[in-house]
CSV table of C-alpha atoms in Angstrom, one decimal:
chain,number,residue,atom,x,y,z
A,1335,MET,CA,-84.4,133.1,143.9
A,1336,LYS,CA,-83.3,136.7,144.8
A,1337,THR,CA,-82.2,139.3,142.5
A,1338,THR,CA,-78.5,139.1,144.1
A,1339,GLN,CA,-78.5,135.2,143.4
A,1340,ILE,CA,-79.7,135.7,139.9
A,1341,THR,CA,-77.0,138.3,139.4
A,1342,TRP,CA,-74.2,135.9,140.8
A,1343,VAL,CA,-75.4,133.3,138.6
A,1344,LEU,CA,-75.3,135.5,135.6
A,1345,ARG,CA,-71.7,136.7,136.7
A,1346,ILE,CA,-70.5,133.3,136.9
A,1347,ILE,CA,-71.8,131.8,133.9
A,1348,ALA,CA,-70.7,134.9,131.7
A,1349,SER,CA,-67.3,134.6,133.4
A,1350,VAL,CA,-66.9,130.8,133.1
A,1351,ILE,CA,-67.4,130.9,129.5
A,1352,LEU,CA,-65.2,133.8,128.7
A,1353,LEU,CA,-62.4,132.2,130.9
A,1354,GLN,CA,-62.6,129.0,129.2
A,1355,THR,CA,-62.0,130.6,125.9
A,1356,LEU,CA,-58.9,132.5,127.0
A,1357,TYR,CA,-56.8,129.2,127.1
A,1358,PHE,CA,-57.5,128.7,123.5
A,1359,LYS,CA,-56.7,132.4,122.7
A,1360,PHE,CA,-53.7,132.5,124.4
A,1361,THR,CA,-51.9,129.3,123.6
A,1362,GLY,CA,-52.8,129.7,119.9
A,1363,ALA,CA,-55.1,126.6,119.7
A,1364,PRO,CA,-55.7,125.6,116.1
A,1365,GLU,CA,-59.5,126.5,116.5
A,1366,SER,CA,-58.8,129.9,117.8
A,1367,VAL,CA,-56.0,130.6,115.1
A,1368,TYR,CA,-58.6,129.4,112.4
A,1369,VAL,CA,-61.3,131.7,113.5
A,1370,PHE,CA,-59.1,134.7,113.5
A,1371,SER,CA,-57.4,133.8,110.5
A,1372,ALA,CA,-60.8,133.7,108.7
A,1373,LEU,CA,-61.6,137.0,110.3
A,1374,GLY,CA,-58.3,138.4,108.9
A,1375,ALA,CA,-57.0,139.4,112.6
A,1376,GLU,CA,-54.6,136.7,113.4
A,1377,PRO,CA,-52.7,136.9,115.6
A,1378,TYR,CA,-53.1,140.5,116.9
A,1379,GLY,CA,-57.1,140.2,117.0
A,1380,ARG,CA,-56.9,136.7,118.9
A,1381,ILE,CA,-54.6,138.2,121.5
A,1382,GLY,CA,-56.6,141.5,121.7
A,1383,SER,CA,-59.8,139.9,122.2
A,1384,GLY,CA,-58.4,137.3,124.7
A,1385,ILE,CA,-57.2,140.6,126.8
A,1386,ALA,CA,-60.6,142.5,126.4
A,1387,GLU,CA,-62.2,139.3,127.6
A,1388,LEU,CA,-60.1,138.9,130.6
A,1389,ILE,CA,-60.8,142.6,131.5
A,1390,VAL,CA,-64.7,142.1,130.9
A,1391,VAL,CA,-64.5,139.1,133.2
A,1392,ILE,CA,-62.4,141.0,136.0
A,1393,LEU,CA,-65.2,144.0,135.9
A,1394,ILE,CA,-68.1,141.6,135.8
A,1395,LEU,CA,-67.0,139.6,138.9
A,1396,ILE,CA,-66.5,142.9,140.9
A,1397,PRO,CA,-69.7,143.9,142.2
A,1398,LYS,CA,-69.4,148.0,141.8
A,1399,THR,CA,-68.0,147.4,138.1
A,1400,THR,CA,-70.4,144.5,136.9
A,1401,TRP,CA,-72.3,147.0,134.9
A,1402,LEU,CA,-69.3,148.3,133.0
A,1403,GLY,CA,-68.1,144.4,132.7
A,1404,ALA,CA,-71.6,143.7,131.4
A,1405,LEU,CA,-71.3,146.5,129.0
A,1406,GLY,CA,-68.1,145.5,127.6
A,1407,GLY,CA,-69.1,141.8,127.4
A,1408,VAL,CA,-72.2,143.1,125.2
A,1409,GLY,CA,-69.5,144.7,122.9
A,1410,VAL,CA,-67.4,141.7,122.6
A,1411,MET,CA,-69.9,139.2,122.3
A,1412,THR,CA,-72.0,141.3,119.7
A,1413,GLY,CA,-68.7,141.3,117.7
A,1414,ALA,CA,-68.6,137.4,118.3
A,1415,VAL,CA,-72.2,136.9,117.1
A,1416,LEU,CA,-71.7,139.2,113.9
A,1417,SER,CA,-68.6,137.5,113.1
A,1418,HIS,CA,-70.5,134.2,113.3
A,1419,LEU,CA,-73.3,135.1,111.2
A,1420,PHE,CA,-71.6,137.2,108.5
A,1421,VAL,CA,-68.3,135.6,108.1
A,1422,LEU,CA,-67.6,132.2,110.0
A,1423,GLY,CA,-71.1,130.6,109.9
A,1424,ILE,CA,-73.0,129.1,112.9
A,1425,GLU,CA,-70.8,125.8,112.9
A,1426,VAL,CA,-67.2,126.5,113.1
A,1427,GLU,CA,-64.8,123.4,112.4
A,1428,ASN,CA,-67.5,120.7,113.1
A,1429,ASP,CA,-68.2,122.2,116.5
A,1430,GLY,CA,-71.9,121.8,116.0
A,1431,GLY,CA,-72.6,125.6,116.7
A,1432,LEU,CA,-70.9,125.4,120.2
A,1433,LEU,CA,-69.0,128.5,120.0
A,1434,PHE,CA,-72.1,130.5,118.4
A,1435,ALA,CA,-74.3,129.2,121.2
A,1436,LEU,CA,-71.6,129.9,124.0
A,1437,ALA,CA,-71.3,133.5,122.4
A,1438,LEU,CA,-75.4,133.9,122.4
A,1439,ILE,CA,-75.3,132.8,126.2
A,1440,THR,CA,-72.8,135.2,127.4
A,1441,LEU,CA,-74.5,138.0,125.3
A,1442,LEU,CA,-77.8,137.2,127.0
A,1443,CYS,CA,-76.3,137.1,130.5
A,1444,CYS,CA,-74.4,140.4,129.8
A,1445,LEU,CA,-77.5,142.1,128.6
A,1446,ILE,CA,-79.5,141.0,131.6
A,1447,LEU,CA,-76.8,142.0,133.8
A,1448,LEU,CA,-77.2,145.5,132.2
A,1449,TYR,CA,-80.9,145.5,132.6
A,1450,LEU,CA,-80.5,144.5,136.5
A,1451,ASN,CA,-77.9,147.3,136.8
A,1452,ARG,CA,-80.1,149.7,134.8
A,1453,ASN,CA,-80.5,152.3,137.9
A,1454,ILE,CA,-76.5,152.6,138.3
A,1455,ILE,CA,-76.3,153.4,134.6
A,1456,ILE,CA,-79.3,155.7,134.6
A,1457,ASN,CA,-77.6,157.7,137.7
A,1458,LEU,CA,-74.4,157.9,135.8
A,1459,LEU,CA,-76.1,159.3,132.7
A,1460,LYS,CA,-78.1,161.8,134.6
A,1461,THR,CA,-76.7,165.5,134.6
A,1462,LYS,CA,-76.8,167.7,137.5
């Protein structure tokens, strides 16, 4: 499989996971309200993280901004993973750890996308 194909697979996996959670965040689904209430960030944290995730998805899907979306995705998903580890627990409302697993998968996809786009990032960081 070529790097371009791998990149698109990673983009799609991360984007689908992030997009499917938006429905729950924006409609105020009980699971989402529970999570953000436990974090002390309901409703603003729920809506704010949903907006951030939507921006991340758009950036990931545009080839020239994939690195920026992946960087945002790493930030958002690091927050999600840490929330699970220190506040929520691995299993939330008897989900069998599904939310935690999805956060880890998305984080991994974004980290790999960052690695695959490392030359772009390095060139941006070089001073002339």
